[in-house]
Short mmCIF file of C-alpha atoms in Angstrom, two decimals:
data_model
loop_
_atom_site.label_atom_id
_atom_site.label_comp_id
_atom_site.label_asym_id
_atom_site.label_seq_id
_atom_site.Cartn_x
_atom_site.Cartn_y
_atom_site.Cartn_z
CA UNK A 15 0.00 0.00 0.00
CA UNK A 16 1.40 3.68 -0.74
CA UNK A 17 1.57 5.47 1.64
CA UNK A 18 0.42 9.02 1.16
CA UNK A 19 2.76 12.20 0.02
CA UNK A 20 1.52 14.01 3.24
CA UNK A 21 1.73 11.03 5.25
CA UNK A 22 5.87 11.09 4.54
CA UNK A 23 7.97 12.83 6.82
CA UNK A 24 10.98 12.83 5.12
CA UNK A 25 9.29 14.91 2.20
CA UNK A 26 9.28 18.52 2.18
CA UNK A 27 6.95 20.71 3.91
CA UNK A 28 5.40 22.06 0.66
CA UNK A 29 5.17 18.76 -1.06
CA UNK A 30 3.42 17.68 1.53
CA UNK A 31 0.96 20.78 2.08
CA UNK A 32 0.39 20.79 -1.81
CA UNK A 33 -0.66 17.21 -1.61
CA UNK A 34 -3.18 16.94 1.31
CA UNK A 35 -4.54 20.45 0.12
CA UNK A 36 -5.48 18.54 -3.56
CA UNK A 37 -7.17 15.85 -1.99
CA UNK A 38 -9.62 18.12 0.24
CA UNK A 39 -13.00 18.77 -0.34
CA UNK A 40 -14.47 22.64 0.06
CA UNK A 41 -16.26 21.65 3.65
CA UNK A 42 -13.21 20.09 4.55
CA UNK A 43 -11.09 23.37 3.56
CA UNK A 44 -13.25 25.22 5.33
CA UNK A 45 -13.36 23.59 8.26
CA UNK A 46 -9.83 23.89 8.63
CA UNK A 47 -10.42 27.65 8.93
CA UNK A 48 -12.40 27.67 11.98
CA UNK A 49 -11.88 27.64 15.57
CA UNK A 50 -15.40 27.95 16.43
CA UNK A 51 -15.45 25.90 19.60
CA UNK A 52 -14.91 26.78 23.43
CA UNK A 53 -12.28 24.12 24.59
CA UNK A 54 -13.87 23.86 27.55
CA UNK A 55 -17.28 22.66 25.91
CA UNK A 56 -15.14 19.73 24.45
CA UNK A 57 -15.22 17.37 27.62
CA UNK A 58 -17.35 17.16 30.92
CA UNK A 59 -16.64 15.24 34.11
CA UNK A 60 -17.92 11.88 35.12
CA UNK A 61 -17.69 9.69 37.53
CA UNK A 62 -14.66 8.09 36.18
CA UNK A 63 -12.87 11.12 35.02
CA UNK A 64 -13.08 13.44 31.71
CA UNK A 65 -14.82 12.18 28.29
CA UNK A 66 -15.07 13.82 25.20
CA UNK A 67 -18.93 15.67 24.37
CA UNK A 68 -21.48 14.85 21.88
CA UNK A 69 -20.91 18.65 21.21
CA UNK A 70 -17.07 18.42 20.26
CA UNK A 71 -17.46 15.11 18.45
CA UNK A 72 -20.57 17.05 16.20
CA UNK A 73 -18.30 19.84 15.48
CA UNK A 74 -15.89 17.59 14.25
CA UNK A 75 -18.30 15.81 12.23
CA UNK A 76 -19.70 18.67 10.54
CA UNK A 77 -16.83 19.71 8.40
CA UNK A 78 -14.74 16.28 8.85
CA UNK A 79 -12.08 17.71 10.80
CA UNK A 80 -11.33 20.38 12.98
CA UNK A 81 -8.53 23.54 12.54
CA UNK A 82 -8.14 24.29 15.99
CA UNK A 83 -9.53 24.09 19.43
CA UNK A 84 -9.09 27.06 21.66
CA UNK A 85 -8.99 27.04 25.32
CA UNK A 86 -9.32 23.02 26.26
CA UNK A 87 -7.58 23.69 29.68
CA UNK A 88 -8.54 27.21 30.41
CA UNK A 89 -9.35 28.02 33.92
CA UNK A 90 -10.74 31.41 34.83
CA UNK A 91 -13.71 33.23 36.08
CA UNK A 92 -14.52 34.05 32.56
CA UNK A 93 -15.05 30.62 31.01
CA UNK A 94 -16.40 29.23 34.44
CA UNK A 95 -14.06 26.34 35.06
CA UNK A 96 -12.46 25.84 38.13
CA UNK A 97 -10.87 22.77 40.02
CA UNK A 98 -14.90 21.07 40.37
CA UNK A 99 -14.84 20.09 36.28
CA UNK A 100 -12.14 21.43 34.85
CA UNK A 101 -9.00 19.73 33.68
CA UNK A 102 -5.51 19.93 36.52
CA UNK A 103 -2.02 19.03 34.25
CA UNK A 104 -2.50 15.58 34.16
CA UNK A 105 -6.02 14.94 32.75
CA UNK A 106 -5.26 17.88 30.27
CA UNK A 107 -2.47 15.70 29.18
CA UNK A 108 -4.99 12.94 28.86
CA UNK A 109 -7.82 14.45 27.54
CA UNK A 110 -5.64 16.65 24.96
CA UNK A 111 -4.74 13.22 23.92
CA UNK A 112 -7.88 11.93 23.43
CA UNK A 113 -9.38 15.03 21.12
CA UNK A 114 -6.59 14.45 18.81
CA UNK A 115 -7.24 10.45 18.68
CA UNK A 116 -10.50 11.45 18.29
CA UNK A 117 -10.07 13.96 15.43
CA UNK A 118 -7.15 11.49 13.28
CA UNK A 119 -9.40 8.65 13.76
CA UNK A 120 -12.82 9.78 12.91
CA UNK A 121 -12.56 12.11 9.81
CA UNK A 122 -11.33 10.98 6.28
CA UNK A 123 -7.95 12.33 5.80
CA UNK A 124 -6.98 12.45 9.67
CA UNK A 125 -5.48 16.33 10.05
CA UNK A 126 -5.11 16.25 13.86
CA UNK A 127 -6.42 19.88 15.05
CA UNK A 128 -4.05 22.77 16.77
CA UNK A 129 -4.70 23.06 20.49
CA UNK A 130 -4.50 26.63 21.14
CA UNK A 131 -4.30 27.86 25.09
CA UNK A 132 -3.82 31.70 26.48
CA UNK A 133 -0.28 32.34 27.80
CA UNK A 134 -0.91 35.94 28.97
CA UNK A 135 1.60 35.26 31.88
CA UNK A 136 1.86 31.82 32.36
CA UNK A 137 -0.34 29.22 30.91
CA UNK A 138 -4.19 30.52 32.09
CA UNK A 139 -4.67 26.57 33.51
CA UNK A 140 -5.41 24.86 36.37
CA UNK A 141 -1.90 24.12 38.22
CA UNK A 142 -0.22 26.48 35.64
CA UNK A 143 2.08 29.04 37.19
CA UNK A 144 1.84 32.43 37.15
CA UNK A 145 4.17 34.94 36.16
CA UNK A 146 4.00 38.94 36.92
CA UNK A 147 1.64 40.86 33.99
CA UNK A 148 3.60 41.67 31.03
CA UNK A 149 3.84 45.19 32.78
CA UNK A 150 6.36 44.22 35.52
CA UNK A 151 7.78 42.08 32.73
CA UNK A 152 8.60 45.36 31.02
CA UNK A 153 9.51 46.95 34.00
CA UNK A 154 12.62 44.57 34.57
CA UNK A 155 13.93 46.02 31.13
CA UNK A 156 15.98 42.18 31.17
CA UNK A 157 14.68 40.58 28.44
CA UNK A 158 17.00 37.52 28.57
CA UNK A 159 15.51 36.81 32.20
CA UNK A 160 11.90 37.60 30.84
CA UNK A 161 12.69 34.31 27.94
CA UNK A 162 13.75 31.91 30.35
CA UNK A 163 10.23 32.64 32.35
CA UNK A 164 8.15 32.26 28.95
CA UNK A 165 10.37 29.35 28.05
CA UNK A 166 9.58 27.61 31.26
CA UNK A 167 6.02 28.50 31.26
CA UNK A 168 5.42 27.44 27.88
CA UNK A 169 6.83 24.00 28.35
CA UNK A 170 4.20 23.32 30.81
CA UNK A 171 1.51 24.49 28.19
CA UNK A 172 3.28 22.31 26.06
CA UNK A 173 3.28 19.29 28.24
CA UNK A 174 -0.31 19.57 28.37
CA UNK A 175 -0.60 18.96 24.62
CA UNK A 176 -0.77 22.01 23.29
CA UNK A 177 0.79 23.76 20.39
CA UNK A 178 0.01 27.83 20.29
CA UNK A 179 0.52 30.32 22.96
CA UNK A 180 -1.93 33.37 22.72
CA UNK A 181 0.00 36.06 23.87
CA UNK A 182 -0.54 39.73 24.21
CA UNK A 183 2.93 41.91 23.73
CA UNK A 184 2.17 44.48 20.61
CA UNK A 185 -0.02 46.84 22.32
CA UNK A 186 1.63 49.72 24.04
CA UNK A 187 0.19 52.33 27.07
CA UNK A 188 -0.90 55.39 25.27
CA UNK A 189 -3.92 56.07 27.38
CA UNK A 190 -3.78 55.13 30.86
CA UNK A 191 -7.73 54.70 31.02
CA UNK A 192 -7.44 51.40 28.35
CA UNK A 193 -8.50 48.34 31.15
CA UNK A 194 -5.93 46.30 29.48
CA UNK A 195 -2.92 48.43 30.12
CA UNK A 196 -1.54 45.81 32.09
CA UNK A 197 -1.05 43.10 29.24
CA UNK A 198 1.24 45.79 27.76
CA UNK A 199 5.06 45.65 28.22
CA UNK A 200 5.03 49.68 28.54
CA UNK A 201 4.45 52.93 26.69
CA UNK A 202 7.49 52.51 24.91
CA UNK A 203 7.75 50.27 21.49
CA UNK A 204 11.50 49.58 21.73
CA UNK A 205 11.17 48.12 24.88
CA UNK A 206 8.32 46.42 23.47
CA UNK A 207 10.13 45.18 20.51
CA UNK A 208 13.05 43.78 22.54
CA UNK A 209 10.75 42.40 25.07
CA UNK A 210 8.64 40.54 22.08
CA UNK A 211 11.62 38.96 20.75
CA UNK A 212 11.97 37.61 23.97
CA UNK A 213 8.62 36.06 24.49
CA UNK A 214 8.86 34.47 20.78
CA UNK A 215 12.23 32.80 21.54
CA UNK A 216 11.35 31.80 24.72
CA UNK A 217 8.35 30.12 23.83
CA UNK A 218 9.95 28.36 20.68
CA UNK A 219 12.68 27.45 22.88
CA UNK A 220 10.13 24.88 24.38
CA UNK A 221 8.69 23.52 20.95
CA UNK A 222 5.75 26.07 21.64
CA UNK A 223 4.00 28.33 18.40
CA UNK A 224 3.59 31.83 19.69
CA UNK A 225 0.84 34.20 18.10
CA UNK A 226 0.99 37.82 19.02
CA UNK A 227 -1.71 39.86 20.04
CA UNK A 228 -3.08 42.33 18.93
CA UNK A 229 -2.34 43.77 15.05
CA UNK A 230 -1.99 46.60 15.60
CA UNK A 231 -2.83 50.19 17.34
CA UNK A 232 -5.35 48.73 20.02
CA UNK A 233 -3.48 50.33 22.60
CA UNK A 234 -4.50 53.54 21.16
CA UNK A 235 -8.29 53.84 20.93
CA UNK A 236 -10.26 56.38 21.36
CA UNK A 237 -11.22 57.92 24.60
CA UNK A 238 -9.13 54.44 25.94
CA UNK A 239 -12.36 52.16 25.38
CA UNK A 240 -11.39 48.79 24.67
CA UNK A 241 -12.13 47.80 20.52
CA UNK A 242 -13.08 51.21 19.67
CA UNK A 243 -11.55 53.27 16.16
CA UNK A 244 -8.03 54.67 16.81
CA UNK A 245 -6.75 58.63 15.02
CA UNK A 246 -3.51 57.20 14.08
CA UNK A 247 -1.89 58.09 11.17
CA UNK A 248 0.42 55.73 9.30
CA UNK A 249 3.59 57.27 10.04
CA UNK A 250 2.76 56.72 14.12
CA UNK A 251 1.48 53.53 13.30
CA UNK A 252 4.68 52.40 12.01
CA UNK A 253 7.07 54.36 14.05
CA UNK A 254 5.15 53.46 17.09
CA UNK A 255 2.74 50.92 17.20
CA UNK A 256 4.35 48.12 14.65
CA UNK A 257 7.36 47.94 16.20
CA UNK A 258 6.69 44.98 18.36
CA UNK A 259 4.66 43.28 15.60
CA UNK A 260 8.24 43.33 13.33
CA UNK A 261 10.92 42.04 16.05
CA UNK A 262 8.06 39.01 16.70
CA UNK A 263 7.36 38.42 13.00
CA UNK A 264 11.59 38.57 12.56
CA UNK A 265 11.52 36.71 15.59
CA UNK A 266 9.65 33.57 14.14
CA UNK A 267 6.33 34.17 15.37
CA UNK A 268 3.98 31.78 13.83
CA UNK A 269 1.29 34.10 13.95
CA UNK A 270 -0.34 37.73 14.73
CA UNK A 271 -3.95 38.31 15.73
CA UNK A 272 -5.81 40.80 13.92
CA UNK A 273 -6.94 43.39 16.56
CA UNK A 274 -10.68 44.59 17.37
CA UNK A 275 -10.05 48.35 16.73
CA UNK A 276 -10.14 50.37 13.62
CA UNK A 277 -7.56 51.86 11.64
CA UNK A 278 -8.23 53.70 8.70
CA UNK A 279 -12.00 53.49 9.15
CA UNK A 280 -11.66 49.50 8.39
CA UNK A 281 -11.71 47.19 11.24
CA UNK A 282 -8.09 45.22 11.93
CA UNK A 283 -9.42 41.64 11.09
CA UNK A 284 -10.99 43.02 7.58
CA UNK A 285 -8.35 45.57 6.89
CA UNK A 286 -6.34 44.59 3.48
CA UNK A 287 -3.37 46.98 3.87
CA UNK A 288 -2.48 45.74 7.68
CA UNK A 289 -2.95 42.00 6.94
CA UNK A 290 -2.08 41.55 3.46
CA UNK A 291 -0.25 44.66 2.34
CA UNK A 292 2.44 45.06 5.58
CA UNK A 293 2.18 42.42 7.07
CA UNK A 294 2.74 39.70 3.81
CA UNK A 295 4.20 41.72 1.21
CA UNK A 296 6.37 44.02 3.13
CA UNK A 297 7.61 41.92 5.71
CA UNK A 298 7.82 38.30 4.04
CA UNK A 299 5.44 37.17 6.71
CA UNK A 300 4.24 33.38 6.45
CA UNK A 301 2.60 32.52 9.37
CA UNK A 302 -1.17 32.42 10.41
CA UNK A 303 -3.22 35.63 10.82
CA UNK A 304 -6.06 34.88 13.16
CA UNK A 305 -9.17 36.92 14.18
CA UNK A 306 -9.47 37.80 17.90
CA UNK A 307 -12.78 36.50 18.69
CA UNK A 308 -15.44 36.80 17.44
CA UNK A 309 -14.74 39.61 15.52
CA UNK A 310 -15.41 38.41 12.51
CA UNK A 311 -19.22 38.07 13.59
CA UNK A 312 -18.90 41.43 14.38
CA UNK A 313 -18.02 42.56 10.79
CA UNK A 314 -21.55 42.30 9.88
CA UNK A 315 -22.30 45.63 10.77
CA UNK A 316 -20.66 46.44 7.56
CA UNK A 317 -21.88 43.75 5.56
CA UNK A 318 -24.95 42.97 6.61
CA UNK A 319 -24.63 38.84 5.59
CA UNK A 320 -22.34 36.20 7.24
CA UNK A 321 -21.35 35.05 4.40
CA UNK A 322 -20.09 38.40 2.59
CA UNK A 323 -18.57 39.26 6.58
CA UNK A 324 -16.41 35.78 6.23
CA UNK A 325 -15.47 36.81 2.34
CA UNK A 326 -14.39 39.78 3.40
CA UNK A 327 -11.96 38.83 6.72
CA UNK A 328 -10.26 36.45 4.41
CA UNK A 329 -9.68 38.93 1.54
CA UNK A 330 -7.97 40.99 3.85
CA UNK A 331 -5.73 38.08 5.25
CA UNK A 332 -7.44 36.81 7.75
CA UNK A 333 -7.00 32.74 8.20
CA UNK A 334 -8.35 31.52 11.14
CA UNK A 335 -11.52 32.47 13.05
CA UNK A 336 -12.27 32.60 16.38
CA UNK A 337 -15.34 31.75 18.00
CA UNK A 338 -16.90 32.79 14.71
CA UNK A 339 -19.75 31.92 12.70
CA UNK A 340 -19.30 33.52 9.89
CA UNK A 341 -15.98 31.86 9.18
CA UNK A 342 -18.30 28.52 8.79
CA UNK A 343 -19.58 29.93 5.56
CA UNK A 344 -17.02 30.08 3.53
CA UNK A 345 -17.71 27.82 1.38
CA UNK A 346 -21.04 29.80 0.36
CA UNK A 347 -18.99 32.54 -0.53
CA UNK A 348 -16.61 30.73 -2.79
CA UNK A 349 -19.76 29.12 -4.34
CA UNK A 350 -21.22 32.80 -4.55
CA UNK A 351 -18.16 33.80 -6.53
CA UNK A 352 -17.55 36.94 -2.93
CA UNK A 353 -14.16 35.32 -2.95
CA UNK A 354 -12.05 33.04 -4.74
CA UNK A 355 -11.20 29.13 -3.77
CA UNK A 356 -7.62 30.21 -4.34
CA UNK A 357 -7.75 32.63 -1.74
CA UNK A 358 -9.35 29.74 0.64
CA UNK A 359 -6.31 27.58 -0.23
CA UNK A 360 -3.58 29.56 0.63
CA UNK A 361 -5.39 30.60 3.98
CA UNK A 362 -5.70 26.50 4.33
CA UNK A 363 -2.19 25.83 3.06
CA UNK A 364 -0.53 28.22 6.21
CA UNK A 365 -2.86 26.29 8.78
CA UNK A 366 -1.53 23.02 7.24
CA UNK A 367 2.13 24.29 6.86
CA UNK A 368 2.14 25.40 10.76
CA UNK A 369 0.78 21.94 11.55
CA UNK A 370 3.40 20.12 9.27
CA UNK A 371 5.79 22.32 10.97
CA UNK A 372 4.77 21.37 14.47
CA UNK A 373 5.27 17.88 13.90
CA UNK A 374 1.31 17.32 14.61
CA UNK A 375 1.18 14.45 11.72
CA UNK A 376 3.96 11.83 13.49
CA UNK A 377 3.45 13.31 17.15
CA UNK A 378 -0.52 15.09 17.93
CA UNK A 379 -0.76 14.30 21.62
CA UNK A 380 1.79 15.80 24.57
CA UNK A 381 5.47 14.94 23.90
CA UNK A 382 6.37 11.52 25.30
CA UNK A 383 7.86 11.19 28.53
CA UNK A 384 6.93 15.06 29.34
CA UNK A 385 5.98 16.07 32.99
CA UNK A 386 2.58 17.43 32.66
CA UNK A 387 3.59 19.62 35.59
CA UNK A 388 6.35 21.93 33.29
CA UNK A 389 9.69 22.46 34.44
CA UNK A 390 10.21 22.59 38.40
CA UNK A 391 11.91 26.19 38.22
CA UNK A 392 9.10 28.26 36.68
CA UNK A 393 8.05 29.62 39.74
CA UNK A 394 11.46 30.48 41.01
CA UNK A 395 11.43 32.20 37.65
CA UNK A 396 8.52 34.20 37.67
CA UNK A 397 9.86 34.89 41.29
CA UNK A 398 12.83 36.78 39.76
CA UNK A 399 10.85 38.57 37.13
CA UNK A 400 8.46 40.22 39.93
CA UNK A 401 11.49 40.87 41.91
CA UNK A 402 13.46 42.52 39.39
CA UNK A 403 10.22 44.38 38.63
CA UNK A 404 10.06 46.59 41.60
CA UNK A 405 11.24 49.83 40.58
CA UNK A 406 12.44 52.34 42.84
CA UNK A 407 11.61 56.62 42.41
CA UNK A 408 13.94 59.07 42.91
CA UNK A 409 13.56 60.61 46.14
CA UNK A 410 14.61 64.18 45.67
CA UNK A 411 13.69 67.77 47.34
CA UNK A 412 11.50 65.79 49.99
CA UNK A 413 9.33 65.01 47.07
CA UNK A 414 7.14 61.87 48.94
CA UNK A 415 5.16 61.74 50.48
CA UNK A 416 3.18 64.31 48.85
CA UNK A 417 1.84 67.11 50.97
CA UNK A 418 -2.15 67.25 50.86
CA UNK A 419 -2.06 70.32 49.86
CA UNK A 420 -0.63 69.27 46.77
CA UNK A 421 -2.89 66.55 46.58
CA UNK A 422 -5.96 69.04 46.80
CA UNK A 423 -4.36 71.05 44.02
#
């Protein structure tokens, strides 16, 4: 029997991409676009541990095969999982291990799925350490001391099975009012930049796929509201605000994600000349561009129709969705001639290439042998960062404390 092209892992990358990508059908294609699910809708507790949903296993019938998962271990008051039903390192080991048997064995072709987890200081898991915000990070101005922390934090994400670390690291302080000032390394973008090439060699330095967030200027919104348009023009936005975005992408990032904000009237994850224009034909870049989520949904404002809102993210350069469900009709707007199936391919040829890259074809599941617990020293680690965070003020003129009569001025 012959085995096939993409099944060979002494071929090349491309071969190999080329060659599942020609035997795909369009629902197939598409589904490798989407990263519709919440991770933590993929399993439930029993009696006798974790198992796999009827939920998860229908969204990986519907398109026969799934592009990513996001958020399997996440633990946080936002997604409701704590230590009652959710997942501590060593059944996310095992049940990361059973979505990808689950996904190779039960579709045709048997493209195991990218397991995507927040990293926003430490994997955002149950048992996962914690580092200091990326604020203190910055404030340490050591980024050699900052990539051994990401390093050692991403091997535990890693441990657990999955591939992709969302991070946030582009966005920079311009408005102190912004309530996510503190996933910013600072107010300054070389510091940003140098800190960014940190994270990205870090995280690769334990086998781990970084995508930076966000692309670009959401730091810089109006009135400081979170997703709102930004005033910037392009020469700020480059000087400025894409700093980061370049040392990652020269960094090997394996992917940005498109921002919520506006720039140029356009919103980020529909915006040609940030995702296609800069960010592919100026830089080189390779990787995956993936929507924040679901801001593709959110596109319809503008369009009106799901399908012309999905046409339109992935003209720009958008790849992969997130949370979306207007991602899941792409194949409607090939077949309604909004985009073209070319387009589709090459946004399913970088998803395939990053998974070819990762090594997800001869090894889907956690690394063999791997502690599910990470490396023993990432919390002396993240004890140095917050230690070499503290940062002392000059003490001049009997400045401090302040008199209150200043502080009534």
């Amino acid at each position: 029997m012959t085995v096939p092209r993409y099944r060979d892992p002494a071929a090349p990358v491309s071969e190999r991409v080329r060659d599942l990508l020609g035997r795909m059908t369009l629902p197939e294609k598409v589904g490798q676009l989407n990263q519709r699910m919440y991770g933590w809708h993929a399993y439930e507790r029993t009696r006798d541990g974790h198992r796999l949903t009827d939920a998860f296993r229908e969204e990986v019938a519907a398109f026969d095969g799934m592009g990513a998962l996001y958020g399997l271990q996440r633990a946080d008051p936002w997604s409701g999982v704590g230590f009652t039903d959710g997942l501590d390192a060593r059944d996310g080991a095992r049940t990361a291990a059973a979505v990808q048997r689950h996904v190779v064995e039960h579709t045709r072709l048997g493209i195991p799925v990218l397991l995507v987890e927040e990293m926003p200081h430490g994997h955002q898991a149950l048992d996962g350490t914690v580092l200091p915000v990326n604020l203190a990070a910055g404030a340490t101005w050591d980024p050699e001391l900052y990539a051994d922390a990401v390093a050692a934090a991403a091997a535990e994400l890693r441990a657990r099975g999955a591939h992709i670390a969302l991070v946030s690291a582009l966005d920079l302080v311009r408005d102190p009012r912004w309530g996510r000032s503190e996933e910013c390394f600072g107010e300054d973008p070389y510091l940003a930049a140098r800190m960014t090439e940190a994270l990205v060699e870090g995280a690769r330095r334990a086998g781990v796929a970084v995508v930076l967030k966000h692309f670009a200027g959401q730091g810089a919104t109006v009135g400081g509201r979170n997703s709102a348009a930004t005033e910037l023009g392009r020469r700020e936005l480059h000087e400025v605000h894409l700093a980061a975005a370049r040392a990652g992408v020269a960094a090997g990032a394996a992917g940005v994600m498109a921002a919520y904000n506006e720039f140029d009237g356009l919103p980020c994850v529909a915006n040609r000349y940030l995702l296609t224009e800069v960010l592919r034909e100026e830089w080189g870049f390779d990787g995956l561009v993936m929507a924040d989520g679901t801001a593709v949904d959110r596109l319809l404002r503008l369009t009106g129709d799901p399908v012309r809102a999905a046409a339109l993210a992935l003209d720009a350069g958008c790849d992969l969705s997130l949370w979306d469900d207007s991602f899941t009709r792409l194949g409607e707007a090939v077949e309604r001639g909004l985009v073209s199936e070319g387009a589709l391919d090459a946004a399913v040829a970088r998803v395939l290439t990053l998974k070819f890259r990762l090594g997800l074809f001869e090894q889907p599941g956690p690394p063999a042998g791997a502690a599910a617990t990470g490396p023993a020293d990432a919390a002396e680690l993240g004890e140095r960062v917050a230690r070499a965070s503290v940062t002392l003020l000059a003490h001049e003129g009997g400045a401090l404390p302040l008199a209150r009569a200043a502080l009534r001025r």
